[in-house]
Short mmCIF file of C-alpha atoms and ligand atoms in Angstrom, two decimals:
data_model
loop_
_atom_site.label_atom_id
_atom_site.label_comp_id
_atom_site.label_asym_id
_atom_site.label_seq_id
_atom_site.Cartn_x
_atom_site.Cartn_y
_atom_site.Cartn_z
CA MET A 1 -3.39 31.30 16.94
CA LYS A 2 -5.12 33.59 14.71
CA ASN A 3 -8.68 31.47 14.85
CA LEU A 4 -8.34 31.50 18.56
CA THR A 5 -8.05 35.33 18.69
CA SER A 6 -11.05 35.96 16.74
CA TRP A 7 -12.49 33.03 18.66
CA ALA A 8 -12.05 35.25 22.09
CA MET A 9 -12.99 38.58 20.31
CA GLU A 10 -16.36 36.88 19.67
CA ASN A 11 -16.92 35.54 22.77
CA VAL A 12 -15.52 37.59 25.46
CA LYS A 13 -18.13 39.61 27.65
CA ARG A 14 -17.28 43.04 28.72
CA GLN A 15 -18.40 43.11 31.93
CA LYS A 16 -17.87 46.76 32.61
CA THR A 17 -20.71 48.77 32.87
CA GLU A 18 -21.72 51.79 30.30
CA SER A 19 -20.62 54.15 33.28
CA GLY A 20 -17.20 52.68 33.04
CA LYS A 21 -17.59 51.87 36.87
CA LYS A 22 -14.19 50.00 38.15
CA ILE A 23 -14.79 46.54 39.19
CA ILE A 24 -13.22 46.63 42.98
CA ILE A 25 -12.20 43.30 44.78
CA ALA A 26 -10.84 43.77 48.36
CA GLY A 27 -10.04 41.45 51.31
CA PRO A 28 -7.25 39.75 52.85
CA CYS A 29 -4.50 37.66 51.32
CA SER A 30 -5.74 34.51 53.36
CA ALA A 31 -8.51 33.69 55.57
CA GLU A 32 -7.27 33.45 58.93
CA SER A 33 -10.30 33.04 61.25
CA PRO A 34 -14.16 33.66 61.03
CA GLU A 35 -13.28 36.73 63.21
CA GLN A 36 -10.54 38.24 60.99
CA LEU A 37 -12.99 37.50 57.91
CA LEU A 38 -15.79 39.32 59.53
CA GLU A 39 -13.83 42.25 60.93
CA THR A 40 -12.42 42.88 57.37
CA ALA A 41 -15.82 42.50 55.72
CA ASN A 42 -17.78 44.79 58.09
CA ALA A 43 -15.28 47.33 57.63
CA LEU A 44 -15.02 47.38 54.09
CA VAL A 45 -18.97 46.78 53.28
CA LEU A 46 -19.10 50.51 54.56
CA ASN A 47 -17.06 51.55 51.27
CA GLY A 48 -20.15 51.21 48.78
CA ASN A 49 -17.01 50.64 46.20
CA VAL A 50 -16.50 46.82 46.88
CA ASP A 51 -18.00 44.66 44.22
CA TYR A 52 -16.21 41.46 45.35
CA PHE A 53 -14.83 40.61 48.83
CA ARG A 54 -11.79 38.24 48.32
CA ALA A 55 -9.90 35.75 50.61
CA GLY A 56 -7.48 32.97 49.99
CA LEU A 57 -8.36 29.69 50.95
CA TRP A 58 -5.56 27.32 49.22
CA LYS A 59 -2.18 29.39 49.24
CA PRO A 60 0.08 27.91 46.73
CA ARG A 61 3.42 29.18 48.71
CA THR A 62 6.78 29.37 47.49
CA LEU A 63 8.27 27.04 50.60
CA PRO A 64 6.61 24.16 52.07
CA GLY A 65 6.15 24.70 55.89
CA SER A 66 4.45 27.91 55.06
CA PHE A 67 0.92 28.62 55.89
CA GLU A 68 -0.91 27.16 52.82
CA GLY A 69 -4.58 28.41 54.10
CA VAL A 70 -7.18 27.04 55.91
CA GLY A 71 -8.68 25.45 52.78
CA VAL A 72 -12.40 24.04 52.79
CA GLU A 73 -13.02 25.41 56.46
CA GLY A 74 -12.84 28.66 54.84
CA LEU A 75 -15.65 28.47 52.65
CA LYS A 76 -18.36 28.55 55.56
CA TRP A 77 -16.64 31.78 56.51
CA LEU A 78 -16.93 33.20 53.01
CA ARG A 79 -20.77 32.44 53.14
CA MET A 80 -21.38 33.85 56.69
CA VAL A 81 -19.62 37.10 55.09
CA ARG A 82 -21.85 37.17 52.24
CA GLU A 83 -24.85 36.68 54.57
CA GLU A 84 -23.69 38.97 57.16
CA THR A 85 -22.76 41.89 54.87
CA GLY A 86 -24.47 41.22 51.43
CA MET A 87 -21.29 41.35 49.57
CA LYS A 88 -20.18 38.70 46.57
CA VAL A 89 -17.40 36.73 47.63
CA ALA A 90 -14.18 35.58 45.63
CA THR A 91 -11.40 32.81 46.02
CA GLU A 92 -8.51 31.16 44.23
CA VAL A 93 -8.65 28.03 42.87
CA GLY A 94 -6.00 25.80 42.07
CA SER A 95 -7.48 22.41 41.00
CA GLU A 96 -10.29 20.86 40.00
CA LYS A 97 -10.96 19.91 43.52
CA HIS A 98 -10.87 23.33 44.52
CA VAL A 99 -13.75 24.23 42.13
CA ALA A 100 -15.95 21.29 43.27
CA GLU A 101 -15.52 22.62 46.91
CA ALA A 102 -16.18 26.41 45.95
CA LEU A 103 -18.88 25.78 44.01
CA LYS A 104 -20.65 23.54 46.41
CA TYR A 105 -20.57 27.04 48.82
CA ASP A 106 -21.87 29.07 45.75
CA VAL A 107 -18.41 31.48 45.62
CA ASP A 108 -19.26 34.12 43.34
CA LEU A 109 -16.12 34.47 41.68
CA LEU A 110 -13.22 32.60 41.03
CA TRP A 111 -9.53 33.55 40.10
CA ILE A 112 -6.75 31.50 38.99
CA GLY A 113 -3.32 32.32 40.59
CA ALA A 114 0.20 33.31 38.79
CA ARG A 115 1.37 30.08 39.76
CA THR A 116 -1.26 27.48 38.48
CA VAL A 117 -1.79 29.71 35.08
CA SER A 118 1.83 28.66 34.31
CA ASN A 119 0.66 25.01 34.20
CA PRO A 120 -1.36 24.55 31.24
CA PHE A 121 -2.56 20.91 32.23
CA VAL A 122 -4.07 22.25 35.52
CA VAL A 123 -5.53 25.31 33.95
CA GLN A 124 -7.29 23.05 31.32
CA GLU A 125 -8.57 20.50 34.28
CA ILE A 126 -9.86 23.65 35.98
CA ALA A 127 -11.51 24.63 32.91
CA GLU A 128 -13.06 21.63 32.39
CA SER A 129 -14.18 21.55 35.60
CA LEU A 130 -16.43 24.66 35.06
CA ARG A 131 -17.83 23.79 31.62
CA GLY A 132 -21.66 24.73 32.06
CA VAL A 133 -21.06 27.05 34.99
CA ASN A 134 -22.14 30.67 34.77
CA ILE A 135 -19.52 32.11 37.36
CA PRO A 136 -17.24 34.88 36.76
CA VAL A 137 -13.28 33.58 36.29
CA LEU A 138 -10.52 35.92 36.60
CA VAL A 139 -7.15 34.58 35.34
CA LYS A 140 -3.86 36.39 36.78
CA ASN A 141 -0.99 36.53 34.47
CA PRO A 142 1.56 33.83 34.76
CA LEU A 143 4.66 34.34 36.88
CA ASN A 144 6.83 35.00 33.91
CA PRO A 145 6.14 37.74 31.39
CA ASP A 146 4.63 35.53 28.55
CA VAL A 147 1.56 36.99 26.89
CA GLU A 148 0.88 33.88 25.00
CA LEU A 149 0.76 31.49 28.14
CA TRP A 150 -1.88 33.98 29.67
CA PHE A 151 -3.65 34.26 26.56
CA GLY A 152 -3.94 30.59 26.32
CA ALA A 153 -5.07 30.03 30.00
CA ILE A 154 -7.85 32.57 29.15
CA ASN A 155 -8.77 30.53 25.96
CA ARG A 156 -9.01 27.48 28.05
CA PHE A 157 -11.99 28.85 29.64
CA LEU A 158 -13.63 30.75 26.71
CA LYS A 159 -13.39 27.77 24.73
CA LEU A 160 -15.25 25.58 27.25
CA GLY A 161 -17.99 28.29 27.18
CA LEU A 162 -17.38 30.68 30.02
CA LYS A 163 -18.51 34.32 28.76
CA ASP A 164 -17.42 36.07 32.14
CA VAL A 165 -13.78 35.49 31.67
CA GLY A 166 -11.25 38.66 32.56
CA ALA A 167 -7.77 38.90 33.42
CA ILE A 168 -5.75 39.95 36.45
CA HIS A 169 -2.16 41.89 36.17
CA ARG A 170 -0.20 41.05 39.12
CA GLY A 171 3.22 41.70 37.78
CA PHE A 172 6.07 39.36 36.99
CA SER A 173 8.83 37.34 38.68
CA ILE A 174 12.31 38.33 38.06
CA TRP A 175 15.44 37.76 39.22
CA GLY A 176 17.61 40.50 40.89
CA LYS A 177 16.73 43.55 42.71
CA SER A 178 13.72 45.74 42.04
CA ILE A 179 11.41 48.28 43.72
CA TYR A 180 8.68 46.21 43.03
CA ARG A 181 7.85 42.32 44.09
CA ASN A 182 6.77 41.70 40.88
CA PRO A 183 7.72 44.33 38.09
CA PRO A 184 4.83 45.45 36.43
CA ILE A 185 5.96 45.54 32.80
CA TRP A 186 2.83 47.36 31.64
CA LYS A 187 3.66 46.52 27.99
CA ILE A 188 2.30 42.88 28.69
CA PRO A 189 -1.42 43.81 29.88
CA GLN A 190 -1.26 46.25 27.09
CA LEU A 191 -0.19 43.18 24.49
CA LEU A 192 -2.83 41.26 25.88
CA LYS A 193 -5.87 43.74 25.41
CA GLU A 194 -4.58 43.91 21.87
CA ARG A 195 -4.68 39.96 21.60
CA ILE A 196 -8.33 39.96 23.28
CA PRO A 197 -9.82 43.39 22.90
CA GLY A 198 -12.36 43.86 25.26
CA ILE A 199 -10.80 41.68 27.89
CA MET A 200 -11.54 42.82 31.35
CA MET A 201 -8.54 43.81 32.98
CA ILE A 202 -8.32 44.07 36.81
CA ASN A 203 -4.85 45.16 38.03
CA ASP A 204 -3.61 43.78 41.47
CA PRO A 205 -1.22 46.48 42.92
CA SER A 206 -0.76 44.83 46.10
CA HIS A 207 1.05 41.75 44.51
CA ILE A 208 3.03 43.82 42.04
CA SER A 209 4.24 46.23 45.10
CA GLY A 210 4.83 43.85 47.57
CA LYS A 211 5.21 46.78 50.08
CA ARG A 212 1.88 48.91 51.27
CA SER A 213 3.53 52.20 50.62
CA LEU A 214 3.62 51.80 46.92
CA VAL A 215 -0.08 50.15 46.49
CA PRO A 216 -1.56 53.91 46.21
CA LEU A 217 1.03 54.85 43.26
CA ILE A 218 0.37 51.42 41.42
CA SER A 219 -3.39 51.87 41.74
CA ARG A 220 -3.26 55.01 40.23
CA LYS A 221 -1.05 53.99 37.52
CA ALA A 222 -3.04 50.78 36.36
CA LEU A 223 -6.07 53.58 36.33
CA GLU A 224 -4.21 55.72 34.20
CA ASN A 225 -3.05 52.90 31.82
CA GLY A 226 -7.03 51.68 31.40
CA ALA A 227 -7.37 48.90 34.18
CA ASP A 228 -11.01 48.16 34.52
CA GLY A 229 -10.71 47.69 38.20
CA LEU A 230 -8.27 46.62 41.21
CA MET A 231 -7.86 43.72 43.32
CA ILE A 232 -6.41 45.22 47.07
CA GLU A 233 -5.23 43.23 49.74
CA VAL A 234 -6.94 44.43 52.84
CA HIS A 235 -6.18 43.15 56.42
CA PRO A 236 -7.35 44.44 59.75
CA ASP A 237 -4.01 44.06 61.27
CA PRO A 238 -1.60 43.69 58.43
CA LYS A 239 1.62 43.12 60.29
CA LYS A 240 0.25 40.02 61.81
CA ALA A 241 -1.26 38.44 58.76
CA MET A 242 -0.26 35.12 58.01
CA SER A 243 0.70 35.56 54.29
CA ASP A 244 1.98 38.73 52.48
CA ALA A 245 2.10 41.07 55.69
CA ALA A 246 4.16 43.64 54.07
CA GLN A 247 1.94 44.35 51.14
CA GLN A 248 -1.52 44.26 52.97
CA VAL A 249 -3.45 47.67 54.08
CA THR A 250 -5.78 48.26 56.83
CA PRO A 251 -9.23 49.19 56.32
CA GLY A 252 -8.73 52.70 56.42
CA GLY A 253 -5.63 52.44 54.33
CA PHE A 254 -8.00 51.11 51.67
CA PHE A 255 -10.37 53.83 52.11
CA ASP A 256 -8.02 56.44 51.42
CA ILE A 257 -6.53 54.97 48.42
CA ILE A 258 -10.13 54.60 47.08
CA ARG A 259 -10.88 58.23 47.68
CA SER A 260 -7.60 59.48 46.31
CA LEU A 261 -8.47 57.56 43.06
CA ASN A 262 -11.74 59.58 42.72
CA LEU A 263 -13.03 56.51 40.84
CA GLU A 264 -15.75 58.09 39.28
CA LYS A 265 -13.50 59.97 37.07
CA THR A 266 -11.64 58.24 34.16
CA SER A 267 -8.46 60.12 33.72
CA TYR A 268 -5.79 61.76 36.23
CA ASN A 269 -3.98 64.73 35.82
CA GLY A 270 -1.52 63.89 38.21
CA THR A 271 -0.61 67.41 39.51
CA ASN A 272 -2.34 67.31 43.15
CA GLU A 273 0.18 67.51 45.85
CA SER A 274 -0.43 64.22 46.96
CA SER A 275 0.77 62.76 43.78
CA VAL A 276 3.88 64.89 43.40
CA ASP A 277 5.06 63.32 47.15
CA GLU A 278 4.18 59.89 45.79
CA LEU A 279 6.18 60.58 42.63
CA SER A 280 8.88 61.84 44.31
CA SER A 281 8.98 58.85 46.74
CA GLU A 282 8.86 56.30 43.78
CA MET A 283 11.84 58.59 42.12
CA ASP A 284 14.00 57.78 45.47
CA MET A 285 13.26 53.85 45.17
CA VAL A 286 14.38 54.17 41.37
CA ASP A 287 17.67 56.21 42.26
CA ASP A 288 18.20 53.16 44.90
CA LEU A 289 17.89 50.61 42.01
CA LEU A 290 20.13 52.83 39.96
CA ILE A 291 22.92 52.33 42.98
CA HIS A 292 22.19 48.64 43.15
CA THR A 293 22.35 48.48 39.22
CA ILE A 294 25.60 50.24 39.16
CA ALA A 295 27.16 48.33 41.87
CA ASN A 296 26.19 45.21 40.07
CA ARG A 297 27.96 46.09 36.91
CA MET A 298 30.99 46.91 38.75
CA ASP A 299 31.05 43.79 40.57
CA LEU A 300 30.98 41.98 37.26
CA SER A 301 34.19 43.91 36.29
CA ARG A 302 35.70 42.42 39.32
CA GLN A 303 34.54 39.01 38.66
CA ILE A 304 36.18 39.41 35.21
CA ALA A 305 39.37 40.48 36.29
CA ARG A 306 39.48 37.63 38.60
CA VAL A 307 39.11 35.41 35.67
CA ASN A 308 41.42 36.94 33.51
CA SER A 309 44.95 35.91 33.76
CA PRO A 310 47.14 38.72 35.30
CA GLY A 311 47.62 41.43 33.07
CA GLN A 312 44.64 41.10 30.83
CA LEU A 313 42.01 43.37 30.46
CA THR A 314 38.74 42.59 28.95
CA THR A 315 36.61 45.63 29.56
CA ALA A 316 35.22 46.67 26.23
CA ARG A 317 37.15 49.25 24.84
CA GLY A 318 37.84 50.74 20.92
CA ALA A 319 35.28 49.10 18.27
CA LYS A 320 33.94 46.68 20.62
CA TRP A 321 32.94 49.56 23.15
CA GLU A 322 31.60 51.69 19.81
CA GLN A 323 29.57 48.67 19.07
CA THR A 324 28.10 48.37 22.51
CA LEU A 325 27.33 52.38 22.68
CA LYS A 326 25.86 52.14 19.20
CA ARG A 327 23.18 49.36 20.61
CA LEU A 328 22.57 51.03 23.71
CA LEU A 329 22.07 54.65 21.91
CA GLY A 330 19.27 52.79 19.94
CA MET A 331 17.82 51.79 22.77
CA ALA A 332 17.76 54.69 24.39
CA THR A 333 16.11 56.47 21.75
CA GLU A 334 13.33 53.84 21.52
CA ASP A 335 12.70 55.08 24.91
CA GLY A 336 12.92 58.56 24.62
CA LEU A 337 16.29 59.57 26.29
CA ARG A 338 18.72 61.93 24.58
CA PRO A 339 21.60 60.12 23.08
CA ASP A 340 24.05 62.53 23.95
CA PHE A 341 23.33 62.19 27.53
CA ILE A 342 23.47 58.16 27.33
CA HIS A 343 26.76 58.51 25.75
CA ARG A 344 28.18 60.77 28.30
CA LEU A 345 26.66 58.39 31.33
CA PHE A 346 27.64 55.09 30.01
CA ASN A 347 31.42 56.65 28.95
CA GLU A 348 31.53 57.23 32.54
CA ILE A 349 30.43 53.95 33.71
CA GLN A 350 32.70 52.39 31.31
CA LYS A 351 35.68 54.18 32.50
CA GLU A 352 34.91 53.17 36.08
CA SER A 353 34.46 49.50 35.10
CA CYS A 354 38.30 49.82 33.41
CA HIS A 355 39.66 51.38 36.38
CA ILE A 356 37.94 48.35 38.55
CA GLN A 357 39.55 45.95 35.97
CA SER A 358 43.11 47.44 36.10
CA SER A 359 43.09 47.75 39.70
CA CYS A 360 42.04 44.39 40.48
CA SER A 361 44.49 42.97 37.62
CA GLY A 362 47.13 45.17 38.45
CA ILE A 363 46.96 46.99 35.33
CA VAL A 364 48.10 50.79 35.67
CA GLU A 365 45.64 52.48 32.98
CA LYS A 366 47.15 55.34 30.70
C1 PEP B 1 -3.16 35.86 45.94
O1 PEP B 1 -3.98 36.68 45.23
O2 PEP B 1 -2.88 36.16 47.33
C2 PEP B 1 -2.11 35.32 45.51
C3 PEP B 1 -1.36 34.31 45.92
O3 PEP B 1 -1.64 35.58 44.39
P1 PEP B 1 -0.59 35.32 42.95
O4 PEP B 1 -1.14 34.14 42.65
O5 PEP B 1 -0.91 36.57 42.07
O6 PEP B 1 0.82 35.26 43.54
MN1 MN B 2 -1.40 37.62 48.53
#
C-alpha cells in the first residue's frame, strides 16, 4: 500500500484556492420535478457562496419500493438549472451507465455514494468509464468506518489519471441508537488525510445528522476539524421531500447556516451565544444517549439472569471486575477522563447490574 500512498500524494491536485475559500455544494437530496429544482436553485444562487448545485437522480435506497430517483429525465432539469442560474451542477453516479448519461449532459461534478464505494468492482468500473475525462470526482466514505476501503476507492480514480479527486465525509453506519444518523467518527477522515495529504475533504453534515436541527452544529465542527467545504441538502419544502425529509433545510435555513459559519474566517472560537445554545442542545442529546446506553447495559444483565441457571450470578466481581475496571480506566485516561470519576461511575453501574441480576434470579445480595 505504500506505493499507492506516495502515488496518490504526487497526483492529488489540491482544489482549494490560495485564500482557503471553502467549497460549498448545496441542493436537494433528490431531483423531484423541474419546478422543485428551479425553485431551490433560484433561491440558492442568491447566496454567492454556492459552488455546485447538487441533486440526486439515481438514488440507491435501502428498501425496494422507496423513491429511487427520476433518472435520466433529471439530467435535462440539471442542464436547465445551469442555463438559468449559471451554477455548476453535480450528481451521484452508481454505475458506468450513469456516468455515460451524466457526461452526455455535461454535468460539472460527479460524486460516488457511500453504498457504491463499499463495492470495489463497481468503483473500478466507474473509474474506468471516466478514463481521460476531465471532471472533478468526489468519493464518499464507505458505509463502514474502513479508511483503507475509502483510500482504495479514491486510488482507483487517481490511478486512471483523474486529477480532481476529493473525498466526502458523510459519517458511518452503526448498529444501535445514536444522536446521529451516521456518526461522524472524526478520526477516520483525519486518517484518510494522513494517508493522502492534500486530499480535499468535503463534509456532508446532512447525512451525518439525519435531522436538520443538528446540521449547523456539524457544519461548524467540520470546519473546525479542517474540512475544505460542505455539502448540504436543501429543499424548498423539506417535510414533503421524497427522500431524506428530516435532514434537509430550507434555502432560508441554509443561508442562516452559511452566515453563522462566517466562512471567510478560518477558525471559530465557539464563544458566541448561539454556539452555547447549540452546544447545550447537543449535550441534551448526549444525555439521552447515556440513558439509552445504561438501559441497554441493564437489559443485558436481565438477559444474563434469564440464561443463567437459578441462583447463579454472573455479574463480574472480584478479580474479574478489577480486570475490567483496569481496561476501562486505561481507555478513560486516553480519552482525557479522570480515572477516579470513571472508577466511581462504573462501580455504581456495576452495583445496579448486580442488583438486577440478583432480583431476576432470586438471589438476595449481601
Ligand atoms: C445523498 O447524497 O443523497 C446520498 C444518497 O448519500 P450517501 O451516499 O452518503 O448515503
Ligand atoms: Mn440524501
